[in-house]
Short mmCIF file of C-alpha atoms in Angstrom, two decimals:
data_model
loop_
_atom_site.label_atom_id
_atom_site.label_comp_id
_atom_site.label_asym_id
_atom_site.label_seq_id
_atom_site.Cartn_x
_atom_site.Cartn_y
_atom_site.Cartn_z
CA MET A 191 14.89 -10.90 28.07
CA SER A 192 13.18 -8.20 30.16
CA ARG A 193 12.67 -8.34 33.90
CA LEU A 194 8.94 -8.93 33.31
CA ASP A 195 9.57 -11.79 30.88
CA GLU A 196 11.86 -13.42 33.41
CA LEU A 197 9.25 -13.11 36.15
CA ILE A 198 6.48 -14.55 33.99
CA GLN A 199 8.68 -17.42 32.87
CA GLU A 200 9.70 -18.13 36.45
CA LEU A 201 6.43 -17.54 38.30
CA CYS A 202 3.79 -18.32 35.68
CA PRO A 203 5.02 -21.44 33.86
CA ASN A 204 1.44 -22.71 33.49
CA GLY A 205 -0.15 -19.45 32.43
CA VAL A 206 -2.19 -16.94 34.41
CA GLU A 207 -5.62 -17.45 35.89
CA ASP A 208 -8.47 -15.03 35.12
CA LYS A 209 -10.53 -14.19 38.19
CA ALA A 210 -13.88 -12.46 38.59
CA LEU A 211 -13.86 -9.18 40.50
CA LYS A 212 -16.09 -10.70 43.19
CA ASP A 213 -13.25 -13.08 44.06
CA ILE A 214 -10.61 -10.39 44.58
CA LEU A 215 -12.47 -7.31 45.83
CA THR A 216 -15.75 -6.01 47.24
CA ILE A 217 -17.67 -3.27 45.48
CA LYS A 218 -19.26 -0.82 47.91
CA ASN A 219 -21.73 2.04 47.64
CA GLY A 220 -21.21 5.66 48.58
CA SER A 221 -23.48 8.03 50.49
CA ASP A 222 -24.32 11.71 50.95
CA TYR A 223 -21.78 14.16 52.37
CA LYS A 224 -23.70 17.46 52.46
CA THR A 225 -24.21 17.54 56.24
CA PHE A 226 -20.45 17.18 56.94
CA PRO A 227 -18.21 20.14 57.82
CA ALA A 228 -15.65 21.21 55.22
CA GLY A 229 -12.22 19.63 55.47
CA ASP A 230 -9.35 18.32 53.37
CA ILE A 231 -10.77 14.88 52.45
CA PRO A 232 -11.84 14.75 48.77
CA VAL A 233 -15.40 13.72 47.91
CA TYR A 234 -15.70 11.75 44.68
CA GLY A 235 -18.70 11.73 42.37
CA SER A 236 -18.99 10.17 38.93
CA GLY A 237 -17.29 13.22 37.42
CA GLY A 238 -14.38 13.37 39.85
CA ILE A 239 -13.76 15.39 43.02
CA ILE A 240 -16.80 17.53 43.87
CA ALA A 241 -16.07 18.76 47.42
CA TYR A 242 -13.86 18.35 50.49
CA VAL A 243 -15.06 17.23 53.93
CA ASP A 244 -13.65 16.40 57.37
CA ARG A 245 -14.12 12.59 57.26
CA PHE A 246 -13.61 9.61 54.99
CA SER A 247 -15.57 6.57 53.89
CA TYR A 248 -12.41 4.59 53.10
CA ASP A 249 -8.74 5.11 53.89
CA LYS A 250 -6.94 2.52 51.79
CA PRO A 251 -5.92 2.53 48.11
CA SER A 252 -9.01 1.93 45.98
CA VAL A 253 -10.32 2.01 42.44
CA LEU A 254 -13.48 4.12 42.16
CA ILE A 255 -15.99 3.09 39.49
CA PRO A 256 -18.80 5.47 38.48
CA ARG A 257 -22.22 3.89 38.97
CA LYS A 258 -24.16 6.50 36.99
CA GLY A 259 -23.33 9.17 34.45
CA SER A 260 -19.68 9.26 33.40
CA ILE A 261 -19.19 5.49 33.58
CA ASP A 262 -16.32 5.70 31.07
CA LYS A 263 -14.09 7.21 33.79
CA LEU A 264 -12.19 5.45 36.54
CA TYR A 265 -10.41 7.03 39.48
CA TYR A 266 -7.57 5.75 41.63
CA ALA A 267 -7.45 7.03 45.20
CA GLU A 268 -4.40 6.32 47.32
CA THR A 269 -5.31 8.53 50.27
CA PRO A 270 -8.53 8.70 52.37
CA PHE A 271 -11.67 9.80 50.54
CA TRP A 272 -15.45 10.02 50.69
CA ASN A 273 -17.65 8.90 47.79
CA VAL A 274 -21.27 9.68 46.96
CA ASP A 275 -23.88 7.22 45.74
CA THR A 276 -23.16 7.80 42.04
CA ILE A 277 -19.79 6.09 42.32
CA PHE A 278 -18.65 2.77 43.81
CA TYR A 279 -15.42 2.23 45.71
CA THR A 280 -13.55 -1.08 45.91
CA ASP A 281 -12.28 -2.84 49.02
CA ILE A 282 -9.45 -4.85 47.47
CA ASP A 283 -7.93 -8.06 48.84
CA THR A 284 -4.26 -7.02 48.63
CA SER A 285 -3.10 -10.56 49.36
CA LYS A 286 -4.33 -11.37 45.83
CA VAL A 287 -4.06 -8.17 43.79
CA LEU A 288 -2.45 -4.76 43.95
CA PRO A 289 -4.99 -1.91 43.83
CA ARG A 290 -3.00 -0.09 41.16
CA TYR A 291 -2.86 -3.26 39.07
CA VAL A 292 -6.66 -3.54 39.30
CA TYR A 293 -6.91 0.06 38.07
CA HIS A 294 -4.85 -0.64 34.95
CA CYS A 295 -6.77 -3.83 34.24
CA LEU A 296 -10.16 -2.15 34.52
CA LYS A 297 -9.02 0.71 32.28
CA ARG A 298 -8.44 -1.92 29.62
CA GLU A 299 -11.95 -3.37 30.07
CA HIS A 300 -13.79 -0.17 28.97
CA LEU A 301 -16.54 -0.69 31.53
CA GLU A 302 -18.83 1.78 29.72
CA LYS A 303 -19.63 -1.11 27.37
CA LEU A 304 -21.46 -2.75 30.28
CA ASN A 305 -24.06 0.02 30.49
CA THR A 306 -27.35 -1.46 31.73
CA ALA A 307 -29.61 1.55 31.19
CA GLY A 308 -31.36 3.13 28.23
CA GLY A 309 -31.24 6.70 29.59
CA VAL A 310 -28.52 7.82 31.99
CA PRO A 311 -25.59 5.36 31.64
CA SER A 312 -25.47 2.99 34.62
CA LEU A 313 -23.47 0.09 36.03
CA THR A 314 -24.55 -2.40 38.67
CA GLN A 315 -22.60 -4.43 41.21
CA ALA A 316 -24.01 -7.63 39.73
CA VAL A 317 -22.60 -6.81 36.30
CA LEU A 318 -19.26 -5.56 37.61
CA ASN A 319 -18.75 -8.60 39.86
CA LYS A 320 -18.68 -10.83 36.78
CA VAL A 321 -15.88 -8.87 35.08
CA THR A 322 -12.69 -10.94 34.95
CA ILE A 323 -9.06 -9.83 34.94
CA PRO A 324 -5.82 -11.85 34.77
CA VAL A 325 -4.26 -12.33 38.20
CA PRO A 326 -0.56 -13.24 38.05
CA PRO A 327 1.62 -13.37 41.19
CA LEU A 328 2.02 -10.08 43.05
CA GLU A 329 5.64 -9.71 41.91
CA VAL A 330 4.52 -9.81 38.27
CA GLN A 331 1.72 -7.35 38.99
CA SER A 332 4.20 -4.98 40.62
CA GLU A 333 6.46 -4.97 37.56
CA ILE A 334 3.51 -4.35 35.22
CA VAL A 335 2.36 -1.47 37.41
CA ARG A 336 5.87 0.01 37.38
CA ILE A 337 6.00 -0.05 33.57
CA LEU A 338 2.50 1.33 33.02
CA ASP A 339 2.87 4.00 35.68
CA ASN A 340 5.91 5.33 33.85
CA PHE A 341 3.65 6.00 30.86
CA THR A 342 0.87 7.59 32.93
CA GLU A 343 3.34 9.78 34.83
CA LEU A 344 4.75 11.12 31.58
CA THR A 345 1.24 11.82 30.30
CA ALA A 346 0.38 13.57 33.57
CA GLU A 347 3.50 15.73 33.29
CA LEU A 348 2.60 16.69 29.72
CA THR A 349 -0.99 17.46 30.76
CA ALA A 350 0.26 19.70 33.59
CA GLU A 351 2.56 21.42 31.12
CA LEU A 352 -0.36 21.94 28.74
CA THR A 353 -2.46 23.48 31.53
CA ALA A 354 0.39 25.85 32.42
CA ARG A 355 0.87 26.83 28.78
CA LYS A 356 -2.87 27.50 28.35
CA LYS A 357 -2.80 29.85 31.32
CA GLN A 358 0.29 31.51 29.89
CA TYR A 359 -1.44 31.82 26.51
CA GLU A 360 -4.52 33.43 28.08
CA TYR A 361 -2.33 35.87 30.01
CA TYR A 362 -0.39 37.00 26.95
CA ARG A 363 -3.52 37.08 24.77
CA ASN A 364 -5.25 39.40 27.25
CA LYS A 365 -2.08 41.47 27.62
CA LEU A 366 -1.57 41.80 23.87
CA LEU A 367 -5.20 42.64 23.18
CA SER A 368 -5.38 45.69 25.42
CA PHE A 369 -6.06 48.58 23.09
CA THR A 370 -8.82 51.03 22.26
CA TRP A 371 -12.12 49.17 22.23
CA MET A 372 -14.41 49.65 19.24
CA PRO A 373 -17.84 48.20 18.37
CA LEU A 374 -17.95 45.44 15.76
CA GLY A 375 -20.51 47.44 13.83
CA VAL A 376 -17.72 49.88 12.92
CA ILE A 377 -15.52 47.05 11.63
CA GLY A 378 -17.96 45.67 9.07
CA GLU A 379 -21.46 44.44 8.29
CA ILE A 380 -23.05 41.40 9.95
CA ARG A 381 -23.80 38.71 7.37
CA MET A 382 -25.56 35.35 7.36
CA CYS A 383 -26.58 32.71 4.86
CA LYS A 384 -30.03 32.49 3.29
CA ARG A 385 -32.59 30.59 5.36
CA VAL A 386 -32.78 26.87 4.56
CA LEU A 387 -36.05 25.14 5.39
CA LYS A 388 -36.10 21.73 7.06
CA GLU A 389 -37.75 20.12 4.01
CA GLN A 390 -34.83 21.37 1.89
CA THR A 391 -32.35 19.27 3.89
CA SER A 392 -31.63 15.55 3.89
CA ASP A 393 -29.40 13.08 5.70
CA PHE A 394 -27.15 12.35 2.76
CA ALA A 395 -27.18 15.02 -0.01
CA GLU A 396 -24.09 16.68 -1.45
CA ILE A 397 -23.36 19.85 0.56
CA PRO A 398 -22.96 19.84 4.38
CA PHE A 399 -25.44 22.10 6.16
CA TYR A 400 -24.23 23.20 9.60
CA LYS A 401 -26.78 23.99 12.26
CA ILE A 402 -25.96 25.45 15.65
CA GLY A 403 -25.74 21.96 17.18
CA THR A 404 -23.14 20.77 14.65
CA PHE A 405 -21.21 24.03 14.22
CA GLY A 406 -17.51 23.22 14.41
CA LYS A 407 -18.31 19.48 14.46
CA GLU A 408 -19.52 16.86 12.00
CA PRO A 409 -22.63 17.78 9.99
CA ASN A 410 -25.81 15.70 10.22
CA ALA A 411 -27.77 17.47 7.50
CA TYR A 412 -27.12 18.29 3.86
CA ILE A 413 -28.57 20.35 1.01
CA SER A 414 -28.49 19.73 -2.72
CA ARG A 415 -25.76 21.19 -4.88
CA GLU A 416 -28.41 22.91 -6.96
CA LEU A 417 -29.76 24.79 -3.94
CA PHE A 418 -26.23 25.53 -2.70
CA ASN A 419 -25.14 27.03 -6.03
CA GLU A 420 -28.31 29.13 -6.25
CA TYR A 421 -28.10 30.52 -2.71
CA LYS A 422 -24.34 31.07 -2.87
CA SER A 423 -24.68 33.15 -6.03
CA LYS A 424 -27.71 35.20 -4.90
CA TYR A 425 -27.13 35.77 -1.18
CA SER A 426 -24.38 36.41 1.37
CA TYR A 427 -21.70 33.74 1.64
CA PRO A 428 -18.47 33.83 3.70
CA ARG A 429 -15.11 34.40 2.09
CA ILE A 430 -12.16 32.15 2.88
CA GLY A 431 -10.62 33.24 6.16
CA GLU A 432 -13.67 35.05 7.52
CA ILE A 433 -14.66 34.12 11.06
CA LEU A 434 -18.00 32.40 11.58
CA ILE A 435 -19.60 33.08 14.97
CA SER A 436 -22.27 31.13 16.84
CA ALA A 437 -25.09 33.50 17.74
CA SER A 438 -27.13 30.95 19.68
CA GLY A 439 -26.39 28.28 22.28
CA THR A 440 -22.63 28.51 22.87
CA ILE A 441 -22.41 32.23 22.16
CA GLY A 442 -19.28 33.47 20.44
CA LYS A 443 -17.81 30.15 19.38
CA ALA A 444 -15.56 31.09 16.46
CA VAL A 445 -14.58 28.97 13.44
CA ILE A 446 -12.33 30.16 10.62
CA PHE A 447 -14.03 29.45 7.28
CA ASP A 448 -11.64 27.31 5.26
CA GLY A 449 -13.46 27.54 1.94
CA GLN A 450 -14.74 23.97 1.92
CA GLU A 451 -18.18 23.78 0.36
CA ALA A 452 -20.74 24.09 3.14
CA TYR A 453 -23.80 26.11 4.10
CA PHE A 454 -24.69 27.58 7.47
CA GLN A 455 -27.91 28.06 9.42
CA ASP A 456 -29.14 31.64 9.15
CA SER A 457 -29.21 33.87 12.26
CA ASN A 458 -27.57 31.14 14.38
CA ILE A 459 -24.24 31.29 12.51
CA VAL A 460 -23.10 34.71 11.32
CA TRP A 461 -19.93 36.58 10.38
CA VAL A 462 -18.59 40.11 10.14
CA GLU A 463 -17.75 41.06 6.56
CA ASN A 464 -14.74 43.16 7.49
CA ASP A 465 -12.19 45.01 5.37
CA GLU A 466 -8.81 43.32 5.86
CA SER A 467 -7.04 46.50 4.88
CA ARG A 468 -8.17 47.70 8.33
CA VAL A 469 -8.68 44.62 10.52
CA LEU A 470 -7.25 41.15 9.83
CA ASN A 471 -9.60 38.17 10.00
CA LYS A 472 -7.17 36.18 12.13
CA TYR A 473 -6.83 39.11 14.51
CA LEU A 474 -10.63 39.16 14.85
CA PHE A 475 -10.54 35.43 15.64
CA TYR A 476 -8.38 36.07 18.70
CA CYS A 477 -10.43 39.12 19.70
CA TYR A 478 -13.56 36.97 19.74
CA GLN A 479 -11.97 34.77 22.40
CA ILE A 480 -12.00 37.63 24.92
CA ALA A 481 -15.08 39.52 23.68
CA LYS A 482 -17.81 40.34 26.19
CA TRP A 483 -20.80 39.43 24.03
CA LYS A 484 -23.91 41.51 24.51
CA ILE A 485 -26.31 38.60 24.85
CA ALA A 486 -30.03 39.29 24.64
CA LYS A 487 -31.82 38.79 27.96
CA GLY A 488 -34.84 36.54 28.38
CA GLY A 489 -35.79 33.34 26.60
CA THR A 490 -34.70 29.78 27.31
CA ILE A 491 -31.87 29.77 24.74
CA GLN A 492 -29.18 32.45 24.76
CA ARG A 493 -29.13 34.53 21.59
CA LEU A 494 -26.86 37.15 20.07
CA TYR A 495 -28.95 39.34 17.79
CA ASN A 496 -27.36 41.46 15.06
CA GLU A 497 -27.90 44.73 16.91
CA ASN A 498 -26.28 43.29 20.02
CA LEU A 499 -23.43 41.88 17.96
CA LYS A 500 -22.75 45.28 16.40
CA LYS A 501 -22.39 46.78 19.88
CA THR A 502 -19.89 44.15 21.05
CA LEU A 503 -16.52 45.82 21.64
CA ILE A 504 -13.17 44.53 20.42
CA PRO A 505 -9.67 46.02 20.92
CA ILE A 506 -8.10 47.70 17.87
CA PRO A 507 -4.47 48.88 18.02
CA TYR A 508 -3.76 52.39 16.75
CA PRO A 509 -7.20 52.86 15.14
CA ASN A 510 -6.17 56.20 13.60
CA ASP A 511 -3.03 54.82 11.90
CA LYS A 512 -3.98 52.04 9.47
CA GLU A 513 -0.44 50.90 8.61
CA LYS A 514 0.74 50.87 12.22
CA SER A 515 -2.45 49.09 13.25
CA LEU A 516 -2.03 46.31 10.68
CA GLU A 517 1.63 45.89 11.60
CA GLU A 518 0.71 45.46 15.26
CA GLN A 519 -2.16 43.07 14.39
CA ARG A 520 0.25 40.89 12.37
CA ARG A 521 2.72 40.83 15.26
CA ILE A 522 0.03 39.80 17.73
CA VAL A 523 -1.38 37.13 15.40
CA SER A 524 2.11 35.67 14.90
CA ILE A 525 2.65 35.37 18.66
CA LEU A 526 -0.79 33.96 19.41
CA ASP A 527 -0.59 31.50 16.49
CA LYS A 528 2.48 29.94 18.10
CA PHE A 529 0.73 29.65 21.47
CA ASP A 530 -2.39 28.29 19.79
CA ALA A 531 -0.42 25.59 17.97
CA LEU A 532 1.36 24.63 21.19
CA THR A 533 -1.80 24.38 23.29
CA THR A 534 -4.61 23.29 20.95
CA SER A 535 -3.25 21.74 17.76
CA ILE A 536 -3.88 18.01 17.37
CA SER A 537 -1.28 17.86 14.57
CA GLU A 538 1.51 19.53 16.53
CA GLY A 539 2.32 20.77 20.00
CA LEU A 540 1.44 19.32 23.40
CA PRO A 541 -2.01 17.87 22.54
CA LYS A 542 -0.42 15.72 19.84
CA GLU A 543 2.31 14.57 22.26
CA ILE A 544 -0.28 13.72 24.94
CA GLU A 545 -2.37 11.75 22.44
CA LEU A 546 0.72 9.80 21.30
CA ARG A 547 1.62 8.97 24.91
CA ARG A 548 -1.97 7.89 25.62
CA LYS A 549 -1.94 5.54 22.64
CA GLN A 550 1.46 4.23 23.68
CA TYR A 551 0.14 3.53 27.19
CA GLU A 552 -2.91 1.71 25.79
CA TYR A 553 -0.76 -0.39 23.46
CA TYR A 554 1.62 -1.51 26.19
CA ARG A 555 -1.20 -1.98 28.68
CA ASN A 556 -2.96 -4.35 26.27
CA GLN A 557 0.30 -6.17 25.55
CA LEU A 558 1.33 -6.52 29.19
CA LEU A 559 -2.10 -7.71 30.32
CA SER A 560 -2.43 -10.33 27.58
CA PHE A 561 -0.81 -13.36 29.15
CA PRO A 562 -0.22 -16.47 27.04
CA ASP A 563 -2.48 -19.42 27.76
CA ASN A 564 -4.57 -17.71 30.42
CA LYS A 565 -6.38 -20.22 32.59
CA ALA A 566 -10.15 -20.02 32.75
CA THR A 567 -11.79 -18.61 35.87
CA ALA A 568 -11.83 -21.17 38.63
#
């Protein structure tokens, strides 16, 4: 029997009472900070820390709950802080509950489900005050916090490690890709798919059609197989391994074409039809991550026109020695592939480990906060 089981058996023989937040804490508003001098006290908004000032609105441990915007996020502050009016802070009755225990309980509640607005997500004090959490004796709460904090600390350590590795990856990528710079127009021709009209798409046909808003994500439009086969046979179409580039919106976003049947929005999604006997596709993929794109000026939406794209410079090792150049490209790709897997892969590396730890935390949090025979709120 675990220490927690012993405590529950000893201290909660008749179950655990659920209590409304209004009975264990007071939810309070924030206010503006912009007239305050700079200091070392963090200012919290709905997206996290947004500034530092010389005074605090509260100096005890508290759970901060976004009131507008990112209401799916919670913050735990153990040291003095200031908060603006887009986020609530909680004045917790520590004779009844531990602040850190409240934090874990509210994480389980997924407060974003209580959104009361149709536009910008919002929460109100009236709604939050009715939320209930189980309130066992403080000794039981302390043991639950100890167990769950072990999981969150491990996740935090892995996240810090991931951040360090990403910085290391960027350093080595920039170091490795420091060669003679050449314009993309010398590497190959700019290609794009044939224009697809809106009336030629549907919400459910056979072939995914990626527009700039869904590039690299899930498609929300499709074209018929008949149209796909016709356009693929008559017009430009990417080869497996070629690098698709966003030429509008998020300029320079790169996706390696995996050969899955799909069609891509003309002019917004393009690729360089390069000769791999000179420049490897995967090498280009990494070059695109550091490219200084020659974006067209003016207009409300950023665009990368073909002529600008051709002038974009990328580093090519030993451009006058094809064999030596390819050998160096392969070496660089091999190194960066390992860093990429470590820092971005969801099937291996640190992101996978972080996701596993997050799921483990959620599982044990739900188990530990599900007391048998909970009493109804008094």
